[in-house]
PDB file of C-alpha atoms in Angstrom:
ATOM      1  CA  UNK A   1     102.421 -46.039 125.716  1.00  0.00           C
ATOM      2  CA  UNK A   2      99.712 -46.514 127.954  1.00  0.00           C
ATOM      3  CA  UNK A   3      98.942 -50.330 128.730  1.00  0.00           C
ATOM      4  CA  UNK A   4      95.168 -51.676 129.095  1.00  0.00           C
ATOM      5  CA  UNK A   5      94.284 -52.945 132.177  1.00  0.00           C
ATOM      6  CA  UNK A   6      90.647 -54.883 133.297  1.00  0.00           C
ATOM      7  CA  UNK A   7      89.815 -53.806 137.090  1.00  0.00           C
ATOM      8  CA  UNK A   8      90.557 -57.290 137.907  1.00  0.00           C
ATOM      9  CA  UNK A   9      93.467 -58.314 137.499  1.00  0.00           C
ATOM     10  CA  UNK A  10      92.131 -62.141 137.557  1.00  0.00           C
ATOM     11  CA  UNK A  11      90.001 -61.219 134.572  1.00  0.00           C
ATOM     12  CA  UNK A  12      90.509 -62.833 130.795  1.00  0.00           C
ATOM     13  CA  UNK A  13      92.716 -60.021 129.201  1.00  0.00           C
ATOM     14  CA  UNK A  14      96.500 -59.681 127.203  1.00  0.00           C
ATOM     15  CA  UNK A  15      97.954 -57.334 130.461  1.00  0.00           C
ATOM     16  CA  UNK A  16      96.691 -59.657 132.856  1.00  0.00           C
ATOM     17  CA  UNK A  17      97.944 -62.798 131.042  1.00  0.00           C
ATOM     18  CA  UNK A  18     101.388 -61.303 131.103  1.00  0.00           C
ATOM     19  CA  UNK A  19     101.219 -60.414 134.658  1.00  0.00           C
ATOM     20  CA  UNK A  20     100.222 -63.778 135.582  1.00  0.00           C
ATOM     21  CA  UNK A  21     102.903 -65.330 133.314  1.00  0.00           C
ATOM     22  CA  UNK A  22     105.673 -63.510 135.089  1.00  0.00           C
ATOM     23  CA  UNK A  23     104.780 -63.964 138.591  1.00  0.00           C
ATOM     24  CA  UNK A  24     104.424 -67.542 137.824  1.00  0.00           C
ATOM     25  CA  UNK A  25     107.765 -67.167 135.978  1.00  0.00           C
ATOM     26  CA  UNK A  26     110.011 -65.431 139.035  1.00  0.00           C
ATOM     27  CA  UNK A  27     107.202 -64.096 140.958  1.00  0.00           C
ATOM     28  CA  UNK A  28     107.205 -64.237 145.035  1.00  0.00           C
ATOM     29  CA  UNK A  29     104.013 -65.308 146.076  1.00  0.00           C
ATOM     30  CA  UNK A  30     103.083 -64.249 150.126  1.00  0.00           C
ATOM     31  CA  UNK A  31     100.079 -64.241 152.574  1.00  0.00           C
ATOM     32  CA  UNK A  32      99.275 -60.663 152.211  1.00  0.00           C
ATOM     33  CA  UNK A  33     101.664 -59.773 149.280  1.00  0.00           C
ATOM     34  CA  UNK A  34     103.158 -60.537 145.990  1.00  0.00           C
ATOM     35  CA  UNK A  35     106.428 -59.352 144.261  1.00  0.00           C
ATOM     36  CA  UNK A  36     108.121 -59.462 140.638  1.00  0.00           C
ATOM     37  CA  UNK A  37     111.419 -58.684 139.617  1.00  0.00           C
ATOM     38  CA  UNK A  38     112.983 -57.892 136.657  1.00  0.00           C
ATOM     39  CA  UNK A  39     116.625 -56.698 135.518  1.00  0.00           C
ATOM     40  CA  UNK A  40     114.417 -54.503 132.830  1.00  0.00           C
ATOM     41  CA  UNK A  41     113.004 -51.044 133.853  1.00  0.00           C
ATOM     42  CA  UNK A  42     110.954 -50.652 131.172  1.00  0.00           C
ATOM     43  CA  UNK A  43     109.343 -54.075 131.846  1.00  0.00           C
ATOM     44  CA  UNK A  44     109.145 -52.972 135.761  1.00  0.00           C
ATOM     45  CA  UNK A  45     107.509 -50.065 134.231  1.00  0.00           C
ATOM     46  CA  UNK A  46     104.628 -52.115 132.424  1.00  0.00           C
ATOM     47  CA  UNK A  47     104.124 -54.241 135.680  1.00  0.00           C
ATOM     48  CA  UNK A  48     104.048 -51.309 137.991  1.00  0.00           C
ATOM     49  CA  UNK A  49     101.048 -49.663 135.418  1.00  0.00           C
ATOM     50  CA  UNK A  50      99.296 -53.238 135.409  1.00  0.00           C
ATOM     51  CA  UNK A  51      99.072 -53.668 139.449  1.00  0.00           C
ATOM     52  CA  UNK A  52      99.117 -49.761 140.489  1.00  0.00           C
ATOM     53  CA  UNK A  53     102.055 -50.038 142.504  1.00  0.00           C
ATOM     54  CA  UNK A  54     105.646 -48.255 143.197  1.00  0.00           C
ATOM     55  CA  UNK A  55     108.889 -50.286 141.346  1.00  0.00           C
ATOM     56  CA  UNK A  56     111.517 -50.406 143.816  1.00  0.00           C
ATOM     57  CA  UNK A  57     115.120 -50.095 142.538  1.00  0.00           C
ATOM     58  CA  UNK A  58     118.189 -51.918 143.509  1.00  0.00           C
ATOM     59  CA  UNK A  59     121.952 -53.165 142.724  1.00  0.00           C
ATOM     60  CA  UNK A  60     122.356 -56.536 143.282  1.00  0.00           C
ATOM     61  CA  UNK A  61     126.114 -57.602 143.007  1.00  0.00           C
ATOM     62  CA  UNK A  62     126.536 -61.378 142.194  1.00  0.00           C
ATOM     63  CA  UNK A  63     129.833 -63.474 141.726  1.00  0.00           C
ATOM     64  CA  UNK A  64     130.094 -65.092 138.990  1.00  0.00           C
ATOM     65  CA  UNK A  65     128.717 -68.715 138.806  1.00  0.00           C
ATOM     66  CA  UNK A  66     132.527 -70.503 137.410  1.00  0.00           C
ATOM     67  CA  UNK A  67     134.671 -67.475 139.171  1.00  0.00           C
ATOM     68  CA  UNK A  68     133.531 -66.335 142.457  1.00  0.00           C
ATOM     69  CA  UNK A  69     136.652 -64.007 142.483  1.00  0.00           C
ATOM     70  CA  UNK A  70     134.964 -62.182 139.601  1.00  0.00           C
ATOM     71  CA  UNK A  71     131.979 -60.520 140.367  1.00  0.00           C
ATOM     72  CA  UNK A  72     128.995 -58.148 138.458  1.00  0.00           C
ATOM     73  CA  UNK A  73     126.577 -55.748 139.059  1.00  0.00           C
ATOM     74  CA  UNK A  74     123.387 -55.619 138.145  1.00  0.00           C
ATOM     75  CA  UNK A  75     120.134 -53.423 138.314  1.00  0.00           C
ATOM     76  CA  UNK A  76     117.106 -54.858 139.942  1.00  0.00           C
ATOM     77  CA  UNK A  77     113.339 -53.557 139.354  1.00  0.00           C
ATOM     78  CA  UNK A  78     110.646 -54.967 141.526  1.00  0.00           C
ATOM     79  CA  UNK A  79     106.855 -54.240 141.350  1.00  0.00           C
ATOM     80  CA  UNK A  80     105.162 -55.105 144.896  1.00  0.00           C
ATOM     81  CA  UNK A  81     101.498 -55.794 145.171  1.00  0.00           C
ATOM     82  CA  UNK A  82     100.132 -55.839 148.658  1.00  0.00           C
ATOM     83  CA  UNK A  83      96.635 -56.654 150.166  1.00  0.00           C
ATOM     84  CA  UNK A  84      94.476 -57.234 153.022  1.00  0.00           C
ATOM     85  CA  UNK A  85      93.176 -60.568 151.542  1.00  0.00           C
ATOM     86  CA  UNK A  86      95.123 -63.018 151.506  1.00  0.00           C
ATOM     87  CA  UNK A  87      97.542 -64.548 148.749  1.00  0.00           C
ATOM     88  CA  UNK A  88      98.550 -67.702 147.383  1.00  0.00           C
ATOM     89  CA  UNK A  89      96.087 -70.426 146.936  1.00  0.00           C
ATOM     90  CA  UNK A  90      93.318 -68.844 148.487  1.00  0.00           C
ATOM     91  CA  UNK A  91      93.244 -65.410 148.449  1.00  0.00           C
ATOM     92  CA  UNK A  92      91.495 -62.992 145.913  1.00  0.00           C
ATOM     93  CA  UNK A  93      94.506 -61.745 144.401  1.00  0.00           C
ATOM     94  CA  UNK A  94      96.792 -65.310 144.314  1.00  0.00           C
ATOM     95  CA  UNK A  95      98.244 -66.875 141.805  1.00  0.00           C
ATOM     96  CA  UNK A  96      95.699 -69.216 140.273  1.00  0.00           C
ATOM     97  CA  UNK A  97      96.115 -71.994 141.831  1.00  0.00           C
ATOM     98  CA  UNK A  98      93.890 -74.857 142.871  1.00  0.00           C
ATOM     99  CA  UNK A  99      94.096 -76.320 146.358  1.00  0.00           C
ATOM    100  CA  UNK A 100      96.192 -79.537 144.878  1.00  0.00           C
ATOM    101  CA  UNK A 101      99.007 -76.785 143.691  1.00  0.00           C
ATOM    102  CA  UNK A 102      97.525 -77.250 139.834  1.00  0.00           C
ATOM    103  CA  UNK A 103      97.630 -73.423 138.126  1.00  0.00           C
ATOM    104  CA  UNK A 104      94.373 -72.557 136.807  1.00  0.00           C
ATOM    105  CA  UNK A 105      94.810 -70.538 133.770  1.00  0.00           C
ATOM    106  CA  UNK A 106      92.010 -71.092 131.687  1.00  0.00           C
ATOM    107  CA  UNK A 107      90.719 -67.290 131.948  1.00  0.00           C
ATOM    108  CA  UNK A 108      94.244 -66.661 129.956  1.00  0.00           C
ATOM    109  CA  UNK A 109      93.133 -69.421 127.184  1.00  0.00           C
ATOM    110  CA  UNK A 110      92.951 -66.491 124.466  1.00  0.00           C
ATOM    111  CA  UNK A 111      95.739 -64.916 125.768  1.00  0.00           C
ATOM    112  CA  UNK A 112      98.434 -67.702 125.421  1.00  0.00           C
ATOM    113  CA  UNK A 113     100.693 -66.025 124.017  1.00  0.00           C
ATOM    114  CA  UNK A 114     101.251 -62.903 126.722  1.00  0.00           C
ATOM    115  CA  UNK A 115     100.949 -65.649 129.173  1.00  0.00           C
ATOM    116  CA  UNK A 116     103.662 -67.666 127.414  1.00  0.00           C
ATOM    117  CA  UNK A 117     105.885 -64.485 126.972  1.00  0.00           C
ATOM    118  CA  UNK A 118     105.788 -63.396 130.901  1.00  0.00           C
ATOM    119  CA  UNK A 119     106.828 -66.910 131.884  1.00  0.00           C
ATOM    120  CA  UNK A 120     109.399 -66.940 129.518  1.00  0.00           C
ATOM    121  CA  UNK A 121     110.609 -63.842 130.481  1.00  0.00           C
ATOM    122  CA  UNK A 122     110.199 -64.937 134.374  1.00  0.00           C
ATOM    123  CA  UNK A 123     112.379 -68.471 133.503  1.00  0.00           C
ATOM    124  CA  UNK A 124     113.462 -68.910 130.100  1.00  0.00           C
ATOM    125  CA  UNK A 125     116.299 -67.762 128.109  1.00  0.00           C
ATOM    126  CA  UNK A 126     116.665 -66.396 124.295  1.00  0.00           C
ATOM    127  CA  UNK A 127     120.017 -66.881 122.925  1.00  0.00           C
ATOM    128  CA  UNK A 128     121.873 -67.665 120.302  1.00  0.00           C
ATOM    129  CA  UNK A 129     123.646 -71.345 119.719  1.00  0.00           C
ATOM    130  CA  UNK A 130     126.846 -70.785 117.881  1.00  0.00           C
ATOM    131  CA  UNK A 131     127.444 -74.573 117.518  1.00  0.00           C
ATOM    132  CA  UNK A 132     124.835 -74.837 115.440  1.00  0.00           C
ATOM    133  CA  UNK A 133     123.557 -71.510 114.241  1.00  0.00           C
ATOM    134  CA  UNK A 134     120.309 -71.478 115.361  1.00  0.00           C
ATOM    135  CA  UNK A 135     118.510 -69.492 117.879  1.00  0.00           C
ATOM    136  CA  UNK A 136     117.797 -71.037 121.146  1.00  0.00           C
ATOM    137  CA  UNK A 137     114.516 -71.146 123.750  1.00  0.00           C
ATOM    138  CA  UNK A 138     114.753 -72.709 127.010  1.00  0.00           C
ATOM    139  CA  UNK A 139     112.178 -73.180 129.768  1.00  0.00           C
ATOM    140  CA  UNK A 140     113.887 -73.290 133.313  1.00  0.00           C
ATOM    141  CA  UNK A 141     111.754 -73.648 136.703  1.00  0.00           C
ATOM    142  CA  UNK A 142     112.294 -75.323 140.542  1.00  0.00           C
ATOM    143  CA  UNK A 143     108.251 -76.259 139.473  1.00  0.00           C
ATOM    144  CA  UNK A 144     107.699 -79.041 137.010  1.00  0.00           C
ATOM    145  CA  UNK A 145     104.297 -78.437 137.326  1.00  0.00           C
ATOM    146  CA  UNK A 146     104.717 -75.127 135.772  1.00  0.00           C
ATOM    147  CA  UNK A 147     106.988 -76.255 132.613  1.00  0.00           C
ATOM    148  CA  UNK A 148     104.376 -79.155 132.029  1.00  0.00           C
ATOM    149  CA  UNK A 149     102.237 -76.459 131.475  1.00  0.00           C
ATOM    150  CA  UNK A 150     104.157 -74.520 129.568  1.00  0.00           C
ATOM    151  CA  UNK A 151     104.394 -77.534 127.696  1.00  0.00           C
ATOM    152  CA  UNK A 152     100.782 -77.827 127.154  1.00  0.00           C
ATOM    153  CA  UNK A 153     100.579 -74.128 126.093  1.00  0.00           C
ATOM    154  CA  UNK A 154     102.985 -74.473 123.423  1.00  0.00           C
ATOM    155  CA  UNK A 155     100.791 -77.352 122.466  1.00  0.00           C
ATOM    156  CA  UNK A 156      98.028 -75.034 121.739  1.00  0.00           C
ATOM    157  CA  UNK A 157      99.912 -72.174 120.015  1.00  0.00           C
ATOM    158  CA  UNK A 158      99.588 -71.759 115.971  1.00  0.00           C
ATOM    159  CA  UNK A 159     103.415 -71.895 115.668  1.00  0.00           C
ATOM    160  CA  UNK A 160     104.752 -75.688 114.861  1.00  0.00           C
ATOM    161  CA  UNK A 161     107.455 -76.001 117.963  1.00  0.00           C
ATOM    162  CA  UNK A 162     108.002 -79.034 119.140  1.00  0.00           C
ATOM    163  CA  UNK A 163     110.108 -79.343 122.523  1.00  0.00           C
ATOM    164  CA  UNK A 164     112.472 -82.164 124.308  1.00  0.00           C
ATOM    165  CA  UNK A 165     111.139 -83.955 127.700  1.00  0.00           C
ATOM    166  CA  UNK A 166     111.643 -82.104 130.964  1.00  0.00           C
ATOM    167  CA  UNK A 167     115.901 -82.348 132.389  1.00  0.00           C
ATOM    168  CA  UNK A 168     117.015 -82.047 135.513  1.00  0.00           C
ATOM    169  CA  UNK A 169     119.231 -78.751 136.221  1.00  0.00           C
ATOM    170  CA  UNK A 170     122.569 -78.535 138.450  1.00  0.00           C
ATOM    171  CA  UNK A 171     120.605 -76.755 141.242  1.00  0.00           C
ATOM    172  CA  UNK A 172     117.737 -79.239 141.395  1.00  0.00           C
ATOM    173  CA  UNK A 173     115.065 -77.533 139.114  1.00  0.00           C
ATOM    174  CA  UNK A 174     114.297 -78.390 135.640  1.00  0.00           C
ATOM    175  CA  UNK A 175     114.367 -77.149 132.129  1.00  0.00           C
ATOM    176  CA  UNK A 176     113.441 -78.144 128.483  1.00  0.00           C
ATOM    177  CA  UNK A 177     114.020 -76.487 125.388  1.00  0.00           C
ATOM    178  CA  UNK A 178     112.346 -75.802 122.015  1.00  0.00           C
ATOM    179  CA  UNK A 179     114.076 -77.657 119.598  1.00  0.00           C
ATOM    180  CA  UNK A 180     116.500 -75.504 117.512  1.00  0.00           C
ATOM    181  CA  UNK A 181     114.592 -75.948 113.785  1.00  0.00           C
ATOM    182  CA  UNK A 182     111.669 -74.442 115.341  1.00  0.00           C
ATOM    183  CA  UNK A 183     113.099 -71.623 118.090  1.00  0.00           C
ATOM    184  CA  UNK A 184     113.076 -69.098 115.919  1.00  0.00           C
ATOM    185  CA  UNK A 185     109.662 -69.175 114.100  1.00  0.00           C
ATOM    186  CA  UNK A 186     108.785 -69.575 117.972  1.00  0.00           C
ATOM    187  CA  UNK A 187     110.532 -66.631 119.226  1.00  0.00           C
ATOM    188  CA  UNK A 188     108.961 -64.273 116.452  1.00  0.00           C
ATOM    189  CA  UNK A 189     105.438 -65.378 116.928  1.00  0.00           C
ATOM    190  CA  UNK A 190     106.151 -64.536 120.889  1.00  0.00           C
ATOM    191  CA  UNK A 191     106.824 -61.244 120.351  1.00  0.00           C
ATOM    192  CA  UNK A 192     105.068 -60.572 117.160  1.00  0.00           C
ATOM    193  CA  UNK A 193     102.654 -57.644 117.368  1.00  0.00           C
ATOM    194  CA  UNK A 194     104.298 -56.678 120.946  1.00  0.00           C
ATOM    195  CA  UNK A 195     105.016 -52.984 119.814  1.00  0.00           C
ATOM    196  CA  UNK A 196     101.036 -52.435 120.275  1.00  0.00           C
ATOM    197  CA  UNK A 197     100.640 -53.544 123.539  1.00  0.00           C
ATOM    198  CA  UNK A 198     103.362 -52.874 125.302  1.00  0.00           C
ATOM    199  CA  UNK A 199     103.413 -56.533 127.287  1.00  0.00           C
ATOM    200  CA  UNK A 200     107.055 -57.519 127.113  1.00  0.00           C
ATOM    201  CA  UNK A 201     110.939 -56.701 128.479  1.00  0.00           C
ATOM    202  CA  UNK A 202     112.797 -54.706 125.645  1.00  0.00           C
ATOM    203  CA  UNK A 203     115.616 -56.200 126.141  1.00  0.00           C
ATOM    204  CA  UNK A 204     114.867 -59.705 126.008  1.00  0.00           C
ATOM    205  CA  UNK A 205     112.979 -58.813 122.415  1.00  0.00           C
ATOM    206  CA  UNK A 206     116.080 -57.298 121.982  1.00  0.00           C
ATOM    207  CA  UNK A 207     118.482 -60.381 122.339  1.00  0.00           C
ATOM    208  CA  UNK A 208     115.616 -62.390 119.784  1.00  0.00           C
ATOM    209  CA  UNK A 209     116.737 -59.883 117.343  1.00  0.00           C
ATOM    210  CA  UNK A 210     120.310 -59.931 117.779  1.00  0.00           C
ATOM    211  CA  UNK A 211     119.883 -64.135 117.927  1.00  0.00           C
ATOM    212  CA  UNK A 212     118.060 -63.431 114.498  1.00  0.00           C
ATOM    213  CA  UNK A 213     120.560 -61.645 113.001  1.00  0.00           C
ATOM    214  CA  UNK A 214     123.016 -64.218 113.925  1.00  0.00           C
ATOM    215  CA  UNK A 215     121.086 -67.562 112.592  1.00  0.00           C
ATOM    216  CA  UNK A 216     121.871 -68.935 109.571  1.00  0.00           C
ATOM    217  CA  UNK A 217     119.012 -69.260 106.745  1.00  0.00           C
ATOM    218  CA  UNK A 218     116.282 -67.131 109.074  1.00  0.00           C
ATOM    219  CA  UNK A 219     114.335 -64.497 107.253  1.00  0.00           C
ATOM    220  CA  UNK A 220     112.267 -62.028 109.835  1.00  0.00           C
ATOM    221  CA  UNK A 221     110.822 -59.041 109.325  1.00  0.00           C
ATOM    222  CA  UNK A 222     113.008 -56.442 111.347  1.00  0.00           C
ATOM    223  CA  UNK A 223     110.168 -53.745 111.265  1.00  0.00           C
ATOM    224  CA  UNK A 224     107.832 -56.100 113.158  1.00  0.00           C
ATOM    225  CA  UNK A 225     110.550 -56.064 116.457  1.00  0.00           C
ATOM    226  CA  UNK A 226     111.490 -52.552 116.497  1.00  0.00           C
ATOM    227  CA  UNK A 227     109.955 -49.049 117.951  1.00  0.00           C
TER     228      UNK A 227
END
């Protein structure tokens, strides 16, 4: 599938929403360039046809977090954008970003939802909550900033989905999740209609199905979430 992309890539539009959402999700913001990684090739794939640019490919091989004498590897994708302007807060191709660090996203406004579903897929987390049997959504960022806007966007969305306050993380970031009564209706209206576009990692969709599946008392339409 071919994805549609504006010649500029600041413009109002669903591929450039989604671009901006995951560089502000995991993105690496530079003087003269800008980088996004994913662990999913076909989402590298999107981001690479958005921007123009070559994916680089890479294992990465991590211990794990509780057992550093157990360790996994893993598939890295990233998309590099370079330019002679420069990045950042200033430059013609930065993140949008005023000069007090505030992220100016109101070109996005009717594209909330690709917006929301790159940052999610930049810092959140779909899973599913076998304590309770619900699906789960979590927000996770070193940038408050960024999840109070997050915040704000869920605000706007059509979908009910009320949230907890911000919490500080282990490694000194912070997260906040949807709460779990409304993470699923969330999670479907996220990725609702994504098979047309093409603006969104398989495999996280993916894992929102098999959370689906695995809720108790959720009814989704299946057809909606696959190829």
């Amino acid at each position: 599938m071919s994805v549609a992309v504006p010649d500029d890539l600041l413009a109002g539009h669903s591929s450039t929403a989604y671009f901006w959402g995951r560089v502000a999700g995991n993105g690496e913001v530079g003087r003269d360039s800008l980088t996004v990684t994913t662990n999913d090739e076909a989402a590298a794939e999107t981001l690479s046809e958005i921007v123009g640019s070559e994916i680089d490919h890479d294992q990465k091989t991590r211990d794990y977090a509780h057992n550093t004498d157990i360790t996994k590897t893993e598939d890295e994708y990233t998309v590099e954008v370079t330019s002679d302007d420069l990045f950042g807060m200033s430059g013609a191709l930065g993140l949008p970003v005023d000069g007090r660090g505030n992220y100016r996203f109101g070109a996005f406004a009717d594209y909330r939802r690709d917006l929301l579903r790159g940052i999610l897929e930049g810092c959140g987390t779909i899973c599913f909550k076998s304590s309770s049997g619900t699906v789960g959504v979590s927000f996770v960022h070193d940038d408050a900033n960024l999840l109070e806007l997050v915040q704000e966007l869920i605000d706007d969305a059509p979908v009910d989905a009320p949230y907890g306050d911000l919490s500080d993380t282990s490694s000194g970031g912070y997260w906040f999740g949807i709460d779990d009564d409304a993470a699923a209706d969330f999670g479907m209206w996220l990725y609702e209609g994504t098979e047309a576009t093409g603006l969104f990692a398989p495999s996280r969709r993916r894992k929102l199905v098999q959370s689906l599946d695995q809720a108790t008392d959720v009814e989704f339409d299946r057809s909606q979430f696959e190829a």
